[in-house]
Amino acid sequence: MFSFCADPSVLPDWQWMACYLTTGSHFALYRSVLVVLLLLALAAPLALGMGFLGALAVRSGNPLLKGIGTIYVSMVRGVPDIIFFLFVPFAIDQGVEYLRHKILCPDWDQPIRQGNDFIVCQAAKMPLATDPAWVHNVWGFALALIAFALVFGAFAANTLNGAMNAVPRTQIETAEAYGMTPGQSFRRVLLPQMWVYALPGLSNLWMILTKATPLLFLLGIQDVVFWARELGGQKTGHYAYTHPDWRVWYFLGVLAFYLTLTWVSQKIFDRIMARLNHGQATSGGEALRKAPA
Amino acid sequence: MSSCGESFSGLILRALGRDFGDRLLPRGLEINFCDQVFLIASGLIWNVYFAILALFFGFFLATAVALGKASPSRWLSRPADWFVFLFRGSPLFVQFFFVYEALVLLPRTGIEIGPITMDTQWMTRAWAGALFVLFLNTSAYTAEIFFGALKSIPKGDMEAADAYGLTGWSKFRRITFPTMLRLAWPSYTNEAIFLLHATTLVFFSAFPAWQQMGDALYYANYFAAQTFNPFVAYPLVGLYFIVLTLAVIGLFGAVNRRLNRHLPRAARARLRFRPQYIR
């Protein structure tokens, strides 16, 4: 990176540090921070969408839809989320390969499960063995994203359903009295009002989501935890930059990163809540009204 | 291939170590359904061990931290705030890694305290190190719950205590603490369930499963990797956890009824599992 980095073994302390922190693998660490943020940025809206569908299903008049929604929402309560993170990508991967195998290789006569092997034809592999590395990375990331959206969608469905129930019943009755159809009263009255009730739950959900992101490491994605382990381990003479076991310092850094992330999120949510409370007939709105200007 | 009876006797206590069952775990094609049922069940020993001990010790530290947070002295409330922020603001997974790496750095020969040398090796093992992290983690979450409850004790209750001349320890023991516990109990139940679920992280973080002594999810993951079939082991471990969760709800529900027994029926707090409002 810097011009003076040619021979690290003779550098004084601070220059050594500057060179050390700008090696290629350290840039991979910094990029992995972006991977975490990207997952958060994609998983949050997806989970919210799943949650919205889930909440609608739970409230639906159709018994089948209601049953599916209820099972989906209650599924994640009794079971640790990490089981889903391990199970869902594994299952989807095999499911997709199974389907592709059925479509792409119809004349294959051997069974797919042979003992403990899961054998599909070469053309059905997902991604293909010939695909470049980035396809493998994107596929792995997409599987992780689906797992996150599924689990946090169920949490969000719970929150949104609660928020929809919390909107005062009289509001809906008034809408009906004005002759609105159920769809209209949902869109015009329920939907705009539910957010203030949903926000505490959703902000909490965001916090849980943030703190679940290191589990990406378990899914084989090179995230912050992966690089902290990789870079922190003892480096002996084979490496340009030798150092003893520094993993504890790297994890201290990761810890600081997550603490900052949750702290900043908390500040932002406090602001949004103050905004949403403005003029609402809730105790929060009342407190804002009474507060000295 | 072994019969179900052999699987049961060989594996049901295997999580405690090699001396308590088969030396080697079933591998590859010799794995049958009974193996999966019993070995995963035996892993639950560790989940229950971590959950019970961390909750038990955490309860006392949490009470102390909650009181510290509520204390008017900054010297008490600031450290308590920081403790809660540190453990609630960062992922448990990263906490495991951090503490493990810190414990590994302790001198292998032990720490000399005066004439005695304290052995440090055992601290890096999951049963001690992971328990320590879980204990601190649940203390922080529980402290926040207890603090919230402490703040919402009805003013009238405290005034009544003053009117009866209760002060200091007897006021705390008879009025403040029971009321705090009663108000906090539904949330505390959720925390207990979350902690139980969090115990599955132990053997996936830094702590190695020594002699393949692992928890339920460790074994489920082992089977899924060995048989290349996730559709048996993971649903099984999920089922076990649903049963355990129901057991926790039943147990804490009984305590909740006892804490609320003096109240008129309509005013009693009902236990509802609302996971998203806690972590």
XYZ file of C-alpha atoms in Angstrom:
572
model
C 0.000 0.000 0.000
C 2.552 2.557 1.128
C 5.891 2.993 -0.599
C 7.875 2.233 2.538
C 6.257 -1.185 2.977
C 8.763 -3.114 0.886
C 10.490 -4.932 3.750
C 8.257 -5.120 6.837
C 10.860 -6.779 9.055
C 12.946 -3.610 9.376
C 10.157 -1.078 9.840
C 9.627 0.889 13.039
C 6.450 0.235 15.015
C 3.896 2.646 13.631
C 4.913 2.169 10.010
C 4.837 -1.574 10.494
C 1.305 -1.215 11.826
C 0.244 1.004 8.929
C 1.602 -1.496 6.435
C 0.177 -4.453 8.322
C -3.340 -3.020 8.417
C -3.336 -2.338 4.679
C -2.360 -5.766 3.389
C -4.584 -7.479 0.837
C -6.132 -9.799 3.405
C -6.960 -6.872 5.651
C -8.827 -5.293 2.768
C -10.760 -8.549 2.538
C -11.658 -8.029 6.191
C -12.863 -4.493 5.488
C -14.871 -5.763 2.509
C -16.470 -8.397 4.714
C -17.899 -5.568 6.819
C -19.692 -4.478 3.665
C -20.962 -8.041 3.188
C -22.532 -7.882 6.656
C -24.101 -4.507 5.901
C -25.319 -5.766 2.527
C -26.974 -8.748 4.174
C -28.676 -6.417 6.650
C -29.802 -4.071 3.879
C -31.302 -6.922 1.858
C -32.592 -9.134 4.654
C -34.501 -6.368 6.450
C -36.895 -5.465 3.595
C -37.249 -9.121 2.596
C -38.104 -10.104 6.151
C -40.543 -7.224 6.374
C -42.203 -8.399 3.163
C -42.380 -11.990 4.397
C -43.722 -10.685 7.692
C -46.396 -8.678 5.928
C -47.529 -11.708 3.945
C -47.415 -13.823 7.094
C -49.490 -11.317 9.055
C -52.047 -11.132 6.242
C -52.207 -14.941 6.167
C -52.756 -15.129 9.937
C -55.603 -12.597 9.671
C -57.076 -14.175 6.577
C -60.618 -15.555 6.557
C -59.536 -18.568 4.543
C -58.913 -21.402 7.058
C -56.164 -22.983 4.941
C -54.255 -19.709 4.604
C -54.797 -18.983 8.286
C -53.447 -22.410 9.203
C -50.330 -21.969 7.077
C -49.736 -18.499 8.523
C -50.179 -19.658 12.098
C -47.809 -22.588 11.656
C -45.231 -20.326 10.006
C -45.404 -17.750 12.769
C -45.319 -20.192 15.662
C -42.660 -22.408 14.080
C -39.780 -20.106 14.902
C -40.846 -19.604 18.500
C -40.139 -23.033 19.863
C -37.063 -23.802 17.809
C -33.684 -22.014 18.054
C -33.135 -19.838 14.975
C -29.681 -21.297 14.371
C -31.324 -24.642 13.498
C -33.112 -22.848 10.663
C -29.901 -21.190 9.558
C -28.283 -24.591 9.264
C -31.296 -26.419 7.878
C -32.806 -24.007 5.337
C -29.755 -23.446 3.074
C -28.938 -27.162 3.163
C -32.516 -28.142 2.305
C -33.002 -25.509 -0.396
C -29.705 -26.453 -2.004
C -30.719 -30.100 -2.219
C -34.263 -29.201 -3.283
C -33.062 -27.029 -6.151
C -30.597 -29.657 -7.329
C -33.328 -32.296 -7.148
C -35.703 -30.212 -9.283
C -33.021 -29.312 -11.813
C -32.061 -32.964 -12.006
C -35.664 -33.988 -12.745
C -35.957 -31.360 -15.476
C -32.502 -31.399 -17.037
C -31.675 -35.113 -16.913
C -34.939 -37.019 -17.481
C -33.178 -40.123 -18.800
C -31.041 -40.649 -15.671
C -31.962 -44.085 -14.304
C -30.069 -44.225 -11.004
C -31.648 -43.146 -7.703
C -30.591 -39.758 -6.359
C -30.074 -40.944 -2.790
C -27.618 -43.789 -2.775
C -26.831 -44.638 0.814
C -25.458 -41.438 2.214
C -24.801 -39.812 -1.130
C -26.923 -37.293 -2.929
C -26.129 -37.791 -6.594
C -27.487 -35.625 -9.382
C -26.202 -35.333 -12.936
C -23.467 -32.794 -13.658
C -25.822 -30.446 -15.501
C -28.101 -30.213 -12.438
C -25.411 -29.068 -10.013
C -26.158 -25.698 -8.476
C -24.023 -23.786 -9.208
C -22.299 -25.676 -12.001
C -18.818 -26.978 -11.291
C -17.581 -24.901 -14.228
C -19.056 -21.649 -12.923
C -16.591 -19.007 -11.753
C -16.000 -18.501 -8.039
C -18.219 -15.453 -7.738
C -21.275 -17.476 -8.793
C -20.581 -19.869 -5.925
C -20.239 -16.933 -3.548
C -23.447 -15.284 -4.725
C -25.342 -18.577 -4.488
C -24.101 -19.138 -0.931
C -25.028 -15.594 0.001
C -28.479 -15.943 -1.564
C -29.151 -19.125 0.424
C -28.150 -17.369 3.628
C -30.362 -14.440 2.696
C -33.373 -16.718 2.200
C -32.771 -18.325 5.595
C -32.588 -14.925 7.282
C -35.705 -13.661 5.474
C -37.634 -16.780 6.458
C -36.753 -16.695 10.150
C -37.046 -12.957 10.635
C -40.144 -12.867 8.435
C -41.862 -15.046 10.999
C -40.830 -12.694 13.804
C -41.970 -9.709 11.767
C -45.310 -11.370 10.975
C -45.887 -11.685 14.684
C -45.045 -8.040 15.306
C -47.110 -6.716 12.401
C -50.092 -8.849 13.346
C -49.911 -7.471 16.871
C -49.667 -3.934 15.520
C -52.686 -4.417 13.268
C -54.647 -5.673 16.239
C -53.522 -2.680 18.287
C -55.077 -0.091 15.984
C -58.243 1.041 17.812
C -61.250 -0.917 16.628
C -63.333 2.277 16.403
C -61.119 3.538 13.584
C -62.081 0.573 11.407
C -65.719 0.908 12.417
C -65.693 4.536 11.362
C -64.195 3.564 8.022
C -66.941 0.983 7.566
C -69.543 3.548 8.524
C -68.251 5.723 5.689
C -69.005 2.838 3.366
C -65.447 1.723 2.669
C -64.911 -1.841 1.556
C -62.692 -4.051 3.768
C -59.830 -3.517 1.309
C -60.239 0.240 1.369
C -60.434 0.458 5.143
C -57.334 -1.728 5.372
C -55.349 0.424 2.969
C -56.600 3.846 4.030
C -57.070 3.450 7.769
C -55.384 0.388 9.235
C -52.148 0.445 7.257
C -51.126 4.083 7.898
C -51.893 3.804 11.598
C -50.297 0.492 12.426
C -46.679 1.605 12.078
C -46.513 3.490 15.344
C -47.589 0.325 17.125
C -45.251 -1.852 15.091
C -42.129 0.254 15.493
C -41.006 -0.847 18.972
C -41.258 -4.468 17.883
C -39.614 -3.807 14.533
C -36.727 -1.878 16.054
C -36.152 -4.751 18.434
C -36.283 -7.111 15.483
C -33.642 -5.070 13.691
C -31.441 -5.413 16.749
C -31.883 -9.183 16.763
C -31.190 -9.292 13.035
C -28.022 -7.252 13.494
C -26.827 -9.577 16.197
C -27.649 -12.646 14.129
C -25.391 -11.615 11.246
C -22.209 -13.248 12.648
C -24.010 -16.553 12.080
C -23.141 -16.020 8.412
C -19.818 -17.530 9.406
C -21.543 -20.861 10.042
C -22.949 -20.827 6.528
C -19.473 -20.734 5.058
C -19.549 -17.072 4.115
C -16.352 -15.126 4.624
C -17.717 -12.558 7.029
C -16.113 -10.504 9.778
C -15.813 -13.466 12.137
C -14.119 -15.565 9.467
C -11.497 -12.934 8.739
C -10.933 -12.143 12.398
C -10.098 -15.794 13.005
C -8.033 -16.013 9.863
C -5.956 -12.874 10.366
C -5.652 -13.024 14.126
C -4.070 -16.461 14.322
C -0.375 -16.695 15.050
C 1.790 -15.845 12.020
C 5.210 -17.435 11.976
C 8.239 -16.855 9.767
C 6.493 -17.855 6.541
C 4.541 -14.638 6.589
C 5.812 -11.171 5.785
C 4.190 -9.826 8.929
C 4.876 -12.110 11.862
C 2.919 -11.694 15.061
C 1.764 -13.874 17.977
C -1.855 -14.940 18.487
C -3.816 -11.705 18.106
C -7.276 -13.186 17.737
C -8.465 -11.686 20.984
C -7.710 -8.186 19.633
C -9.455 -8.909 16.363
C -12.543 -10.112 18.178
C -12.390 -7.044 20.359
C -12.579 -5.079 17.114
C -15.538 -7.138 15.897
C -17.224 -6.574 19.257
C -16.674 -2.826 18.917
C -18.079 -2.904 15.378
C -21.312 -4.545 16.516
C -21.620 -2.288 19.555
C -21.347 0.751 17.284
C -23.888 -0.708 14.889
C -26.483 -1.319 17.600
C -25.785 2.024 19.252
C -26.275 3.967 16.024
C -29.407 1.961 15.192
C -30.844 2.732 18.609
C -30.307 6.463 18.101
C -31.990 6.335 14.698
C -34.958 4.380 15.988
C -35.406 6.845 18.850
C -35.686 9.613 16.280
C -38.152 7.753 14.072
C -40.270 6.914 17.103
C -40.379 10.558 18.144
C -41.498 11.426 14.612
C -44.173 8.760 14.415
C -45.487 9.622 17.859
C -46.090 13.179 16.754
C -49.778 13.895 17.057
C -50.736 10.283 17.824
C -53.303 9.425 20.466
C -50.799 7.310 22.403
C -48.962 7.913 25.647
C -45.816 8.604 23.614
C -47.622 11.280 21.622
C -49.064 12.702 24.829
C -45.586 12.944 26.327
C -44.347 14.785 23.232
C -47.258 17.213 23.441
C -46.624 17.979 27.102
C -42.867 18.251 26.735
C -41.582 21.830 26.865
C -40.943 23.060 23.359
C -26.158 -51.248 11.855
C -27.208 -51.782 15.419
C -30.563 -52.449 17.018
C -32.505 -49.715 18.743
C -31.681 -51.126 22.166
C -27.963 -51.032 21.434
C -28.270 -47.500 20.141
C -30.034 -46.480 23.311
C -27.536 -47.966 25.736
C -24.548 -46.866 23.679
C -25.569 -43.316 22.942
C -28.051 -41.936 25.438
C -25.294 -40.682 27.765
C -22.598 -40.315 25.099
C -22.641 -36.514 25.411
C -21.043 -36.904 28.845
C -17.983 -38.506 27.326
C -16.521 -41.684 25.929
C -16.703 -43.447 29.278
C -20.482 -43.215 29.263
C -21.182 -44.979 25.992
C -19.713 -45.965 22.656
C -16.175 -44.770 22.096
C -16.850 -43.821 18.497
C -19.932 -42.149 17.153
C -21.824 -44.089 14.461
C -20.479 -43.149 11.057
C -21.551 -43.181 7.438
C -23.812 -46.037 6.420
C -24.049 -47.564 9.894
C -26.176 -44.636 11.079
C -29.809 -45.576 11.648
C -32.797 -43.591 12.811
C -32.524 -44.737 16.433
C -28.914 -43.541 16.575
C -30.063 -40.081 15.563
C -32.952 -40.070 18.055
C -30.830 -41.081 21.048
C -27.574 -39.288 20.346
C -29.326 -35.979 19.705
C -31.358 -36.539 22.876
C -28.170 -37.135 24.813
C -26.840 -33.825 23.537
C -29.741 -32.111 25.269
C -27.953 -32.805 28.561
C -25.570 -29.971 27.743
C -28.308 -27.581 26.626
C -30.169 -28.150 29.876
C -26.942 -27.910 31.904
C -25.987 -24.554 30.379
C -29.508 -23.169 30.580
C -30.163 -24.106 34.211
C -26.830 -23.010 35.643
C -26.615 -19.781 33.627
C -30.177 -18.846 34.580
C -29.619 -19.700 38.229
C -26.417 -17.687 38.690
C -27.614 -15.021 36.266
C -30.665 -14.381 38.392
C -28.574 -13.090 41.292
C -26.181 -11.014 39.216
C -29.120 -9.590 37.264
C -30.858 -8.490 40.459
C -27.662 -6.801 41.615
C -27.100 -5.090 38.258
C -30.733 -3.955 38.030
C -30.480 -2.414 41.488
C -27.193 -0.815 40.461
C -28.809 0.654 37.359
C -31.633 2.076 39.433
C -29.287 3.434 42.074
C -29.035 7.223 42.444
C -25.245 6.969 42.753
C -23.456 7.378 39.442
C -20.662 5.142 40.678
C -23.116 2.274 40.714
C -25.416 3.119 37.840
C -22.738 3.882 35.227
C -20.895 0.545 35.453
C -24.236 -1.281 35.472
C -25.317 0.626 32.344
C -22.082 -0.268 30.614
C -22.314 -3.904 31.556
C -25.837 -4.136 30.139
C -24.921 -2.237 26.987
C -21.842 -4.366 26.374
C -23.662 -7.674 26.554
C -26.955 -6.615 24.988
C -25.361 -4.591 22.222
C -23.085 -7.261 20.830
C -23.852 -10.705 19.412
C -23.538 -13.642 21.789
C -21.692 -15.484 19.046
C -18.914 -12.887 19.002
C -18.841 -12.825 22.804
C -18.112 -16.549 22.785
C -15.208 -16.042 20.407
C -13.803 -13.107 22.310
C -13.913 -14.745 25.730
C -12.521 -17.996 24.391
C -9.561 -16.254 22.767
C -8.985 -14.271 25.938
C -9.027 -17.426 28.070
C -6.634 -19.167 25.699
C -4.102 -16.419 26.329
C -3.944 -17.199 30.049
C -0.631 -18.851 30.930
C -0.817 -22.601 30.449
C 1.124 -23.343 33.557
C -1.459 -21.627 35.712
C -1.639 -18.373 37.598
C 0.269 -18.087 40.840
C -1.732 -16.470 43.584
C 0.557 -16.370 46.588
C 1.516 -19.926 47.453
C -1.140 -21.671 45.338
C -1.030 -22.104 41.575
C -4.434 -21.831 39.972
C -4.894 -24.123 37.033
C -6.240 -22.344 33.929
C -6.710 -25.186 31.456
C -10.261 -26.021 32.509
C -11.439 -22.482 31.817
C -11.097 -22.859 28.064
C -13.359 -25.892 28.102
C -16.976 -25.369 27.111
C -18.529 -26.479 30.390
C -16.772 -23.642 32.215
C -15.934 -20.972 29.625
C -19.185 -21.063 27.664
C -21.175 -21.229 30.876
C -19.377 -18.085 32.034
C -20.309 -16.216 28.839
C -23.916 -17.390 28.951
C -24.092 -16.385 32.603
C -22.899 -12.834 31.895
C -25.080 -12.563 28.800
C -28.295 -13.626 30.460
C -27.451 -11.452 33.462
C -27.361 -8.400 31.216
C -30.638 -9.179 29.456
C -32.349 -10.107 32.708
C -30.990 -7.012 34.427
C -32.637 -4.868 31.762
C -35.944 -6.682 32.316
C -35.668 -6.371 36.102
C -34.727 -2.715 35.792
C -37.822 -2.055 33.695
C -39.948 -3.854 36.271
C -38.298 -1.926 39.097
C -39.251 1.329 37.388
C -42.871 0.266 36.973
C -43.558 -0.752 40.558
C -46.740 1.170 41.438
C -46.013 4.285 43.442
C -48.768 3.400 45.875
C -47.052 0.156 46.857
C -43.890 1.994 47.855
C -45.850 4.670 49.706
C -47.760 1.974 51.561
C -44.448 0.371 52.538
C -43.243 3.733 53.853
C -46.485 4.197 55.765
C -45.947 0.850 57.480
C -42.505 2.010 58.516
C -40.654 -0.462 56.322
C -37.202 0.668 55.339
C -33.991 -0.682 53.911
C -33.633 -4.413 53.671
C -37.070 -5.354 54.977
C -38.763 -2.989 52.519
C -36.754 -4.487 49.686
C -37.381 -8.064 50.730
C -41.079 -7.716 51.419
C -42.252 -5.156 48.860
C -39.768 -4.117 46.183
C -38.324 -7.472 45.246
C -41.546 -9.537 45.082
C -43.320 -6.840 43.091
C -40.396 -6.462 40.707
C -40.299 -10.209 40.177
C -44.040 -10.385 39.574
C -43.943 -7.624 36.997
C -40.842 -8.973 35.293
C -41.879 -12.599 35.220
C -43.572 -12.808 31.775
C -40.558 -11.172 30.119
C -38.188 -13.230 32.203
C -39.872 -16.360 30.881
C -39.092 -15.230 27.352
C -35.504 -14.606 28.342
C -35.250 -18.110 29.777
C -36.510 -19.570 26.510
C -34.094 -17.441 24.533
C -31.229 -18.525 26.697
C -32.190 -22.155 26.236
C -32.124 -21.591 22.490
C -28.840 -19.711 22.703
C -27.132 -22.716 24.289
C -27.104 -24.315 20.821
C -24.487 -21.764 19.781
C -21.830 -22.973 22.209
C -20.296 -25.726 20.107
C -20.595 -23.740 16.892
C -18.491 -20.911 18.194
C -14.933 -21.138 19.396
C -15.402 -23.790 22.045
C -14.263 -27.178 20.731
C -16.363 -30.279 21.435
C -13.726 -32.276 23.276
C -13.972 -36.063 22.655
C -17.061 -35.307 20.563
C -18.988 -34.285 23.661
C -21.446 -31.829 22.194
C -24.932 -30.474 22.512
C -28.034 -31.554 20.599
C -27.412 -29.313 17.604
C -23.768 -30.364 17.423
C -24.887 -33.968 16.983
C -27.682 -33.011 14.571
C -25.133 -31.188 12.467
C -22.833 -34.192 12.684
C -25.559 -36.500 11.389
C -26.605 -34.098 8.646
C -23.015 -33.953 7.439
C -22.499 -37.718 7.711
C -25.712 -38.794 5.994
C -25.883 -35.748 3.729
C -29.537 -35.583 4.607
C -30.795 -32.607 6.615
C -34.403 -33.786 6.700
C -34.101 -36.140 9.673
C -31.612 -34.730 12.162
C -32.651 -31.049 12.080
C -36.415 -31.642 12.430
C -35.604 -34.012 15.308
C -33.579 -31.456 17.207
C -36.280 -28.884 16.438
C -38.889 -31.187 17.940
C -36.806 -31.690 21.076
C -36.504 -27.958 21.499
C -40.235 -27.439 21.111
C -40.759 -29.931 23.932
C -38.138 -28.224 26.116
C -39.660 -24.813 25.367
C -43.084 -26.068 26.406
C -41.526 -27.439 29.599
C -39.989 -24.041 30.374
C -43.323 -22.319 29.735
C -45.060 -24.802 32.047
C -42.489 -24.378 34.816
C -42.353 -20.602 34.648
C -46.138 -20.475 34.335
C -46.451 -22.282 37.656
C -44.122 -19.750 39.299
C -46.057 -16.932 37.650
C -49.305 -18.183 39.157
C -47.674 -18.286 42.575
C -46.276 -14.756 42.235
C -49.704 -13.456 41.231
C -51.790 -15.472 43.663
C -52.693 -12.520 45.924
C -54.174 -10.485 43.090
C -57.774 -10.460 41.935
C -58.165 -12.797 38.996
C -58.650 -10.103 36.370
C -55.466 -8.236 37.344
C -53.142 -11.240 37.086
C -50.454 -11.027 34.496
C -50.864 -13.675 31.856
C -47.867 -15.425 30.466
C -47.493 -14.885 26.768
C -44.521 -15.921 24.778
C -43.600 -12.905 22.679
C -40.076 -13.569 21.520
C -39.574 -10.470 19.428
C -39.895 -8.060 22.310
C -36.829 -9.231 24.141
C -33.642 -9.634 22.198
